[in-house]
Coordinates of C-alpha atoms in Angstrom, one line a residue:
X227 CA 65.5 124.4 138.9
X228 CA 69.3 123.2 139.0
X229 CA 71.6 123.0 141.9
X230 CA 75.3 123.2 141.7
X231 CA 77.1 119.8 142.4
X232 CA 79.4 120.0 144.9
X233 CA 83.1 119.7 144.5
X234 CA 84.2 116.2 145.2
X235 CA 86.5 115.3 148.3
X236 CA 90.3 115.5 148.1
X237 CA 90.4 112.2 148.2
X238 CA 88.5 111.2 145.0
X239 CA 91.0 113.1 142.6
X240 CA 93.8 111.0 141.0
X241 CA 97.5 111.7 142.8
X242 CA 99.2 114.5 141.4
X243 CA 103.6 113.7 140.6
X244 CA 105.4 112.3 137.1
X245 CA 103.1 109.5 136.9
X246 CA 99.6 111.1 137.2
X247 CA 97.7 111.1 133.7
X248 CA 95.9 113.8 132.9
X249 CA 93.3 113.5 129.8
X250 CA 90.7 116.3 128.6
X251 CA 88.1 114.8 130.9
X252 CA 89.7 115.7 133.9
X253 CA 90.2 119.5 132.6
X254 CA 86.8 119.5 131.2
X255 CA 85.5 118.9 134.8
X256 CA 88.1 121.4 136.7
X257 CA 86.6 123.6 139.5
X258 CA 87.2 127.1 139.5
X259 CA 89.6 129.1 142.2
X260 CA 86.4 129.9 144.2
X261 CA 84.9 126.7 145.2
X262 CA 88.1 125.4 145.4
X263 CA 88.8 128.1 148.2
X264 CA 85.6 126.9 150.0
X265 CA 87.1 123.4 150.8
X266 CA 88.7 122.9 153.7
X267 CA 91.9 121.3 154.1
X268 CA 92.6 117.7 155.1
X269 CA 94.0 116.8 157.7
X270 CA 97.6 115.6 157.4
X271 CA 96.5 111.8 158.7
X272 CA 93.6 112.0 156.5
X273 CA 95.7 113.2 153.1
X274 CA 98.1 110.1 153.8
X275 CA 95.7 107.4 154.3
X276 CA 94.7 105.7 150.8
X277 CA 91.1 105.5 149.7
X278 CA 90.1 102.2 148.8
X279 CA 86.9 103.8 147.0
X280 CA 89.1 105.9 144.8
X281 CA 90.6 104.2 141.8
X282 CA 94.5 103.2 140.9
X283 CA 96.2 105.6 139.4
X284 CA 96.8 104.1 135.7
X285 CA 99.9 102.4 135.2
X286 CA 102.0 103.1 132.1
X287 CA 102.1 100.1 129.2
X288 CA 105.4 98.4 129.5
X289 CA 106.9 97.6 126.4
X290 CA 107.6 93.9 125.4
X291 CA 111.5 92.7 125.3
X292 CA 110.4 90.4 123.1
X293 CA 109.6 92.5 119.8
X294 CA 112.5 95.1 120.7
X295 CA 115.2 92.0 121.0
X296 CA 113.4 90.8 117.6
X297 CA 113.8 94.0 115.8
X298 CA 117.3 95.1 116.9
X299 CA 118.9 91.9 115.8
X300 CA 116.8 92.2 112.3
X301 CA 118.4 95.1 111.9
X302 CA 122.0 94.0 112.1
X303 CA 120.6 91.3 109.6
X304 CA 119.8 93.9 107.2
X305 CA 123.1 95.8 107.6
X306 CA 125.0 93.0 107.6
X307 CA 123.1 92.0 104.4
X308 CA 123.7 95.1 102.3
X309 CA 127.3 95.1 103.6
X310 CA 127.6 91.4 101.9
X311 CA 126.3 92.3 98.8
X312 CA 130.1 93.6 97.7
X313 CA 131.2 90.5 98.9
X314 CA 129.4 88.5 96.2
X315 CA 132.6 86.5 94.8
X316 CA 133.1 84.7 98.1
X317 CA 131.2 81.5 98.3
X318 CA 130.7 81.5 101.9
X319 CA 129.5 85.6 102.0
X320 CA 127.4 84.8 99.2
X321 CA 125.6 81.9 100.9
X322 CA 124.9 84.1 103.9
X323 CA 123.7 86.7 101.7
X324 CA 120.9 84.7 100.1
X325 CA 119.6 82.9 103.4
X326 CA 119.5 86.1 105.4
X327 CA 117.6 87.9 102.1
X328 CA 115.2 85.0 102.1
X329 CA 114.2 86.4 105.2
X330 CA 115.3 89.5 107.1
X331 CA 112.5 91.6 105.1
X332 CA 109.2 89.3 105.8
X333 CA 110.5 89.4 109.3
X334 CA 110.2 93.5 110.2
X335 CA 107.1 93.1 107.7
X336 CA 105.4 90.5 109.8
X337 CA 106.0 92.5 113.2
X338 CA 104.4 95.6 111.7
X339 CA 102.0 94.1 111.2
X340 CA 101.4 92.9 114.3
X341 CA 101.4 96.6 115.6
X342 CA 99.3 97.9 112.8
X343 CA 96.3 95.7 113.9
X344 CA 94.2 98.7 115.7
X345 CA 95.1 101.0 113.3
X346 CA 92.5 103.6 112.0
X347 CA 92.0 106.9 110.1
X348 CA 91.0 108.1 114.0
X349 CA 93.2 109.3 116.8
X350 CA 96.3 110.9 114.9
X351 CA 96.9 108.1 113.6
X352 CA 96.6 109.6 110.3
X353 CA 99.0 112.1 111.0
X354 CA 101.5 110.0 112.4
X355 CA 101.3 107.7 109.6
X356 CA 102.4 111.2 107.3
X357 CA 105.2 112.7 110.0
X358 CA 106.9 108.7 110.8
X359 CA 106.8 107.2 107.3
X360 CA 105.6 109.6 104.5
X361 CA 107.8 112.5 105.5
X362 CA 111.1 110.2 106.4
X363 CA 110.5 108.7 102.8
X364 CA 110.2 112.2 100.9
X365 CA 113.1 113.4 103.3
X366 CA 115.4 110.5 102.6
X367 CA 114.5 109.9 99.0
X368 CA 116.0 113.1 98.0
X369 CA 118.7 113.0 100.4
X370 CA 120.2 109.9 98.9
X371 CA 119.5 111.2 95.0
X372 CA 121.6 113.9 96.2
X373 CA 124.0 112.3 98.4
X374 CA 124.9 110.0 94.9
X375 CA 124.8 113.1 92.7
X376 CA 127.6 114.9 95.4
X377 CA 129.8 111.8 96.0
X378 CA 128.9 108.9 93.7
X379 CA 127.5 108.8 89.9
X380 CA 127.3 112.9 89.6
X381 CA 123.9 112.7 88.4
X382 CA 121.1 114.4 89.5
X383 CA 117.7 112.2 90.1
X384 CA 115.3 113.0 92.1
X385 CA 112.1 110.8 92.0
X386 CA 109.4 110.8 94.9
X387 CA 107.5 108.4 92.1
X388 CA 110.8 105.7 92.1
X389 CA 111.9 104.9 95.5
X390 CA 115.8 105.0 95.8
X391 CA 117.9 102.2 97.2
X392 CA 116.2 101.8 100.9
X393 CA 113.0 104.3 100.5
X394 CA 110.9 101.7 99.2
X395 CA 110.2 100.0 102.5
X396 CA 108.5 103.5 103.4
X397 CA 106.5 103.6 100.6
X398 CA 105.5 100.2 100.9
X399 CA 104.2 100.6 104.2
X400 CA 102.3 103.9 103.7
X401 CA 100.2 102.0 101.2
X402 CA 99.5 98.7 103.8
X403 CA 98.7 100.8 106.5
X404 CA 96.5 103.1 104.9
X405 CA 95.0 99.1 103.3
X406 CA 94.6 98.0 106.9
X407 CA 90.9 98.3 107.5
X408 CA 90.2 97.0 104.5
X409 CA 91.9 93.4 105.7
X410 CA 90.4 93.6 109.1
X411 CA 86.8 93.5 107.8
X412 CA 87.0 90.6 104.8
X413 CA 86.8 87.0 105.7
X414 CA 89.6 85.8 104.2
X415 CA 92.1 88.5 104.3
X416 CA 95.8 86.2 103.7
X417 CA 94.1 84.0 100.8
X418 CA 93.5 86.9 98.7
X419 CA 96.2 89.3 99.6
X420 CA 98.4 85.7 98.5
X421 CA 96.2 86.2 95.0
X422 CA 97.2 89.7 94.5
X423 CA 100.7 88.8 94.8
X424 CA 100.5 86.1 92.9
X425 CA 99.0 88.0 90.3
X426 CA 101.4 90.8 90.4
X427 CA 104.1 89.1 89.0
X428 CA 102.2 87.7 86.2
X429 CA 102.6 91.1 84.1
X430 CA 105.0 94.0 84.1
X431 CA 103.8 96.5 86.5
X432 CA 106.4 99.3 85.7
X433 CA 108.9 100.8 88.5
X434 CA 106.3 103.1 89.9
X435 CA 106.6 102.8 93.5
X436 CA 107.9 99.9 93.5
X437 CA 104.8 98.7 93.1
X438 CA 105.9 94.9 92.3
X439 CA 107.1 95.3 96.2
X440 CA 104.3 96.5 97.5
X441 CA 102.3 94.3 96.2
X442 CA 103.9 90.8 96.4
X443 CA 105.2 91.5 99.9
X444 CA 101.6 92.3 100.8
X445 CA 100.5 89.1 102.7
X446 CA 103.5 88.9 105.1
X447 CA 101.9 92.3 106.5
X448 CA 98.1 90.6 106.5
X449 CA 99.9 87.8 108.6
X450 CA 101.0 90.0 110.6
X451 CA 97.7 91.5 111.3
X452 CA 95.8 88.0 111.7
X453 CA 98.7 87.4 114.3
X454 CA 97.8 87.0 118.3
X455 CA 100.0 87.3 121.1
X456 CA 99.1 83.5 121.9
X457 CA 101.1 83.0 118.7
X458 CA 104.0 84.5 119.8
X459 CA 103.6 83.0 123.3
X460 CA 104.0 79.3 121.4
X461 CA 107.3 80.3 119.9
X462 CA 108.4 81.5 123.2
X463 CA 108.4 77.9 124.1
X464 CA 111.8 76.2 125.2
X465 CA 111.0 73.4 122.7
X466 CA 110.0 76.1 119.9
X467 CA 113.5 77.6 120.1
X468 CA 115.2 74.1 120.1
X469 CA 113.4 73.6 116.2
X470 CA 113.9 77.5 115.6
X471 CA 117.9 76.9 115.9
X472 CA 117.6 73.4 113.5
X473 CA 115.6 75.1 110.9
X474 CA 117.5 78.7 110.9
X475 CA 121.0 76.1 110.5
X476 CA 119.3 73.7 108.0
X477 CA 118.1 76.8 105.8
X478 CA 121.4 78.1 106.0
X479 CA 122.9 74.6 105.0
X480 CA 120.7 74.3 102.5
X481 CA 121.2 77.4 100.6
X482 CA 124.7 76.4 99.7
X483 CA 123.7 74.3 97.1
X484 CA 120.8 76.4 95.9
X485 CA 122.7 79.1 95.7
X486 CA 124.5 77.6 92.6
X487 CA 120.9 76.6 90.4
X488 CA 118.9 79.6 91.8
X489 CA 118.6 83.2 90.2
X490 CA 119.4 85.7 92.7
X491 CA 116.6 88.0 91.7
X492 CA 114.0 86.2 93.1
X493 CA 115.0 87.1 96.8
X494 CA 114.3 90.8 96.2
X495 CA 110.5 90.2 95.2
X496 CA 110.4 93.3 92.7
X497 CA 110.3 91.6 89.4
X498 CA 108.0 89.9 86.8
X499 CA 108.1 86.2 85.9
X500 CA 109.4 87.4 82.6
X501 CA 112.3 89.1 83.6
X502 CA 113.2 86.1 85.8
X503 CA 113.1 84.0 82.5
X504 CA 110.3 81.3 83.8
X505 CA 106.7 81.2 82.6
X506 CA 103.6 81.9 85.4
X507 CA 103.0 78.2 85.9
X508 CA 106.8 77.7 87.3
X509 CA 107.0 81.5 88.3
X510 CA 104.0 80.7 90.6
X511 CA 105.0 77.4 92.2
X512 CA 108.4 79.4 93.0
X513 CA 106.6 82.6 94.5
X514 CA 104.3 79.8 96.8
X515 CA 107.8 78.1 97.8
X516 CA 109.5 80.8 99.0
X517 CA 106.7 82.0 100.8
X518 CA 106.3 78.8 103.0
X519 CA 110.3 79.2 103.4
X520 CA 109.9 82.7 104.5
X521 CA 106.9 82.6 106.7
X522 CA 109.1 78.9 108.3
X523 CA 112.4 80.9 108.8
X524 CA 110.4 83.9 110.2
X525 CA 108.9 81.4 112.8
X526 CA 112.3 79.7 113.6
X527 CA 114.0 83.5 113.8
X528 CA 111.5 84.4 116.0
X529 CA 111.6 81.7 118.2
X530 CA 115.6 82.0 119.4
X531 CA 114.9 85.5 119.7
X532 CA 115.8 86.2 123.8
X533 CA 112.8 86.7 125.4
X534 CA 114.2 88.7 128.6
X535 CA 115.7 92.2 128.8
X536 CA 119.0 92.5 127.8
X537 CA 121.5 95.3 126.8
X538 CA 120.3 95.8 123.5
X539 CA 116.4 96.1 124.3
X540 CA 116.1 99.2 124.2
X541 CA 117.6 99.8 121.3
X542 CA 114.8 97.8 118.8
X543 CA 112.5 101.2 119.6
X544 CA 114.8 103.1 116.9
X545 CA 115.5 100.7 114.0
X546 CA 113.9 102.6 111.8
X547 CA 117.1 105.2 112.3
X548 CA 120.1 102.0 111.5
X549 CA 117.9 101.1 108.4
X550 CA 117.6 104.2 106.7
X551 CA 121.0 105.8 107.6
X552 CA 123.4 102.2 107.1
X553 CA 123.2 102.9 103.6
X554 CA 124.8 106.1 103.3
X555 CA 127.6 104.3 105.5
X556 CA 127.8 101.6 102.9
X557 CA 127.4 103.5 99.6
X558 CA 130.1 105.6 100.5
X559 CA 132.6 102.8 101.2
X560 CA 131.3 101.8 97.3
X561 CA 132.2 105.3 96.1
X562 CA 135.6 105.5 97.5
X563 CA 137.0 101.6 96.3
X564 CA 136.9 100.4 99.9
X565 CA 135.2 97.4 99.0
X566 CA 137.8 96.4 96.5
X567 CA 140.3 95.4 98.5
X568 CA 141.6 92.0 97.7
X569 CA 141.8 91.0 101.5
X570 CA 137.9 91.1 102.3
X571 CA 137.5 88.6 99.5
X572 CA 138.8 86.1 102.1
X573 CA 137.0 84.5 105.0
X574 CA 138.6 86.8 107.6
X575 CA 137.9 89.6 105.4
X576 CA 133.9 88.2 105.5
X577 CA 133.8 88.2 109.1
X578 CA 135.8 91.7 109.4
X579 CA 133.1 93.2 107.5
X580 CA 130.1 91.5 109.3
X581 CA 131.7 92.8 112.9
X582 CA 131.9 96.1 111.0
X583 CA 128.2 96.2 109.8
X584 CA 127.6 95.1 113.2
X585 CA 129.2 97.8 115.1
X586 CA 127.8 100.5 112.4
X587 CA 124.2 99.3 113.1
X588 CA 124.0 99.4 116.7
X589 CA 125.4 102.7 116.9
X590 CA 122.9 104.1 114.4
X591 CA 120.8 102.7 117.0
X592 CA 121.8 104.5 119.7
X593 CA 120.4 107.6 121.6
X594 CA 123.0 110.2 120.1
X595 CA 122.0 109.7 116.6
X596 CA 118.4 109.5 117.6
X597 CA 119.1 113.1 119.2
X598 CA 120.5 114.2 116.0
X599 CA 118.2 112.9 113.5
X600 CA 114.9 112.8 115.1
X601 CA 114.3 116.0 113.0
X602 CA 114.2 113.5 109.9
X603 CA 112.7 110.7 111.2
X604 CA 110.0 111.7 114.1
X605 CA 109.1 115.1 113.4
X606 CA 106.1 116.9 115.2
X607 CA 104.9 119.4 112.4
X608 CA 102.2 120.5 114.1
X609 CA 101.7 123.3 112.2
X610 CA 101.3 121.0 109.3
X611 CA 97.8 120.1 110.4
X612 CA 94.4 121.4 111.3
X613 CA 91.3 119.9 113.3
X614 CA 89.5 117.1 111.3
X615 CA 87.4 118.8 108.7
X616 CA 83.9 117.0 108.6
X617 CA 81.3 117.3 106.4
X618 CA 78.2 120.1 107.5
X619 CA 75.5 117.8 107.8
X620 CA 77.7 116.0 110.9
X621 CA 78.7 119.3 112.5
X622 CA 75.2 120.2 113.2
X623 CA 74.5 117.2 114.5
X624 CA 73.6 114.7 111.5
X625 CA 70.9 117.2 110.5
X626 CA 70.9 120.0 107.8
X627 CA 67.9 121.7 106.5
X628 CA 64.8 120.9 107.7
X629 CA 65.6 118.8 110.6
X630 CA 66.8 116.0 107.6
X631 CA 69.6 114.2 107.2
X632 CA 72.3 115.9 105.0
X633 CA 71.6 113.8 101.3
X634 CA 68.3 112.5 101.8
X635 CA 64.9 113.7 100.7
X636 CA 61.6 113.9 102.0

């Protein structure tokens, strides 16, 4: 015989307002109208006085100033960046151009992967990994075909198979996130995603998803996933930031000189020894070099990055919004000539046009774009999507026939 459990006190439920957190448990275990109506009403002392049996209400994660500062001022590196690129001629842009490309990439690689380290087919993730990256690359790959067809080389190319300009950072991440339980359950997850980039470059792997990207740029995301936040608390150090400003000047000093001797492909990490003109041998000590350079100025980056809240905190949560949309700012300023006037080929035209990329990116940042383009970039599409489908066997419980696992004989 059963006996029905009697509602809990008042007391025991978690405090209703904004910050109360509701989850499907607490629905699940609702009481209905009726034996609600049976229990009697506090008293107005006894409502106000806190229960130290009950438990505290759940406090909402806050998010670390740290990795926002981090990302916002990566993103100005990247606009900035692209803006440079059509100051090429000028010795000093050009310089700044190859140090911040040696760089700015394996940076927002490395912190992604940092925050991809619980990720799993469970939860939604899946889904969110198809609305926040593989529907803002289909969306803004054919934007951008178009936008050059309308306004630039009056062509019309549309290729969901060849990412377009920016698009191939999106692509490149859909593939390491859906990779990431594989490298969470090898033992030595950076040595061979550092062999499969190696490798890649060995041979010609064709344009196809820029699969030369995905690939060689792979083991600054594993990094990121091996990473600890007692690694980032050592480069938080006063002493770390001291180095962090001596290496970030001494790379920049140095790439002066290298500039003249080195071939500017190599800081894009998309193409084959052989189209670089060296054999593997060389190809490969090169690749390992600029790796340890990359994974050092990362570090040093890193480490000056402010570490307390500032005015542009906030704005490292939308990023993702500056780096896909800068480039129809930029391309369209190559379409109309702008960058062929003779004045930016001087060093106040330089810094003109790194306060302008400046400006542009932290307005794309900024909640009024977000309003308008969140469409494109964080849609819901719900209605895309239905319940898990699992197989039979596990939706009757792990049996199916006879009382025997689905697969398996007697």
């Amino acid at each position: 015989m059963t006996y029905p459990t009697p509602p809990p006190p008042p007391s025991s439920r978690p405090p209703a307002g904004p910050g109360a957190h509701t989850d499907r448990a607490d629905t699940d275990g609702a009481l209905p109208p009726s034996a609600v109506a049976t229990v009697p009403a506090p008293a107005p002392e006894a409502a106000s006085a806190p229960d130290p049996a009950a438990p505290p209400a759940p406090k909402r994660k806050e998010r670390d100033p740290f990795f926002d500062n981090a990302k916002f001022l990566a993103i100005l590196l990247v606009v900035i960046g692209h803006s440079l690129a059509y100051r090429l001629e000028v010795p000093a842009a050009k310089g700044l151009y190859m140090f911040i490309y040696m760089f700015h990439m394996p940076m927002f690689i490395v912190v992604t992967g940092y925050f991809s380290r619980n990720w799993t087919f469970a939860g939604g993730k899946a889904r969110k990994l198809i609305t926040n990256v593989g529907v803002p690359y289909v969306v803004f790959e054919i934007a951008y075909s178009l936008y050059d067809w309308v306004v630039g080389r009056n062509k019309m190319e549309i290729s969901l198979l060849d990412p377009y300009f920016l698009t191939w950072f999106l692509c490149a991440l859909f593939f390491w996130r859906l990779s990431t339980p594989v490298w969470q359950q090898i033992r030595w997850p950076l040595a061979v995603a550092l062999v499969f980039s190696l490798l890649s470059y060995m041979s010609e792997l064709g344009d196809t998803f820029n699969i030369h990207r995905v690939i060689g740029l792979l083991p600054f995301y594993v990094l990121g996933l091996l990473l600890k936040p007692e690694h980032f608390e050592l480069l938080k150090r006063p002493a770390a930031r001291i180095l962090g400003w001596l290496t970030l000047t001494g790379g920049l000093v140095l790439m002066y000189p290298a500039m003249e001797y080195m071939n500017r492909s190599w800081i894009y990490w998309k193409d084959p020894h052989g189209e670089l003109g060296v054999g593997n041998l060389t190809g490969t000590a090169m690749r390992l070099a600029m790796f340890v350079a990359a994974t050092l100025l990362v570090a040093a980056f890193l480490a000056v990055v402010p570490k307390r809240r500032t005015w542009f905190t906030h704005l490292g949560a939308t990023t993702l919004y500056a780096y896909l949309l800068h480039g129809f700012v930029t391309r369209l300023l190559d379409f109309t000539d702008w960058w062929e006037a003779a004045w930016l080929n001087t060093i106040p035209g330089v810094i003109a046009v790194i306060a302008g990329a400046a400006v542009v990116g932290t307005f794309l940042c900024s909640k009024p774009v977000v309003i308008c383009m969140r469409w494109a970039l964080e849609p819901k599409m719900t209605w895309a999507f239905t319940p898990l489908r699992r197989p039979g066997w596990m939706r009757s419980g792990g049996k199916s026939g006879k009382g025997r696992p689905a697969g398996k004989s007697a």
